[in-house]
């Protein structure tokens, strides 16, 4: 590795680490992943039956159980902050592979930091929660592009690795379907390019067969198809980046999206003008077009899938961007200024940030859960589904939850709408959830209509009110005096990953 490449990768890692280390809360589903990870490690088997909920459940189809094992081992042996470091490492690894793809595809220098800087800024809001299972899908999606590009160069041996990677991928995240989709895109594109496609057909068929190697067998394949095609109107990250909620969010991505689209439009219009349309179509790389258009659509449809487009654009648009700017006369000190700023920010972050788990009292009911625990309030707990796995992690076996973010993995289709009606009080049967499945304690967000309604209820009493949440218990079991949770934030940082769950 040359000095330029070494310096480039060093600065890139510092940028990624600085942004990842700035995350201020853990993903809501992490706690369920840790519980799932306990199964193979502590109990010796994959958990296939839910034991955390008091509502009806079906078989636990956990398409992320392998991720849970990895996260649990990291936490157990290296501590909470290892999850942040691991996340930064995965992001960095994605970008390293992208540079390899650019070098493989083009004859231009793959180390123009400006392009990478904007890509990192565009994607970081999707990556900077301290570790999520979908990071593995984005990484392996990038690996697949690299292997498939090698195959286009006539280096076919790595294609034999893909079915084995699919086995691993299929057991750590359901995003494995994106890998199969990518193979299909290359197959279709190379067919349109009038190149041999037999190797892609074989790779796709063997990869599909590899899906059957999982703890549930054939039935899991049916679940995987259902999970990847179902609508999730109640989960915000499945909304589009131009929906009303995200109108003023994801701005760096939107700039990147417009910029990369403009680069491709300019490049292709110039080629059409120079070659005429028929010749342009004959010479156009159909694989590149299909991958960019497919991931472009996914990014517009769902915020969660934005990284697929950013990865694809970096691999396929970088060369066109580089050729557009290579003749521009930029100041020689430009890169030095950018590198200097990043080094300063990285050093400042490392010096100023405590190496402890982030605790966000606005997003998580940390004190409210502590209140329930120290006052020994046992029984069924109704809490919003996004926060359910955290509540389980902290309160099981003394409390069971209505539901959590495992969504289609564990619960029936009517559970989320039922909970939504309850929180929004937007129908006559708004109280169906607590009539059919009576709770013994509730943790409710202040900003939902149900909160004010419960405050005036004859049957329920508000016994603790925090910054964002309140704890309600039935009026008939309310005590005169309760212990109050600690106000010491260090206490919660030090005990964030403590749990009473035992699977042995």
Coordinates of C-alpha atoms in Angstrom, one line a residue, residues 11 38 50 122 144 153 195 213 238 243-244 254 289 328 348 370 384 423 443 503:
X11 CA -8.3 9.9 7.4
X38 CA -28.0 -15.4 24.7
X50 CA -41.2 -16.2 22.5
X122 CA -25.1 11.1 3.2
X144 CA -21.3 -9.3 -3.7
X153 CA -13.5 -9.5 -15.7
X195 CA -22.5 -11.5 -22.6
X213 CA -29.7 -24.0 5.6
X238 CA -39.9 2.3 6.1
X243 CA -42.5 11.8 2.9
X244 CA -43.9 14.5 5.1
X254 CA -30.9 14.2 -0.8
X289 CA -27.9 1.1 -15.2
X328 CA -10.8 21.4 -12.9
X348 CA -11.4 16.3 19.9
X370 CA -36.0 1.8 36.9
X384 CA -45.0 1.2 22.9
X423 CA -52.0 5.4 21.7
X443 CA -45.4 3.3 30.3
X503 CA -31.5 -18.9 29.9

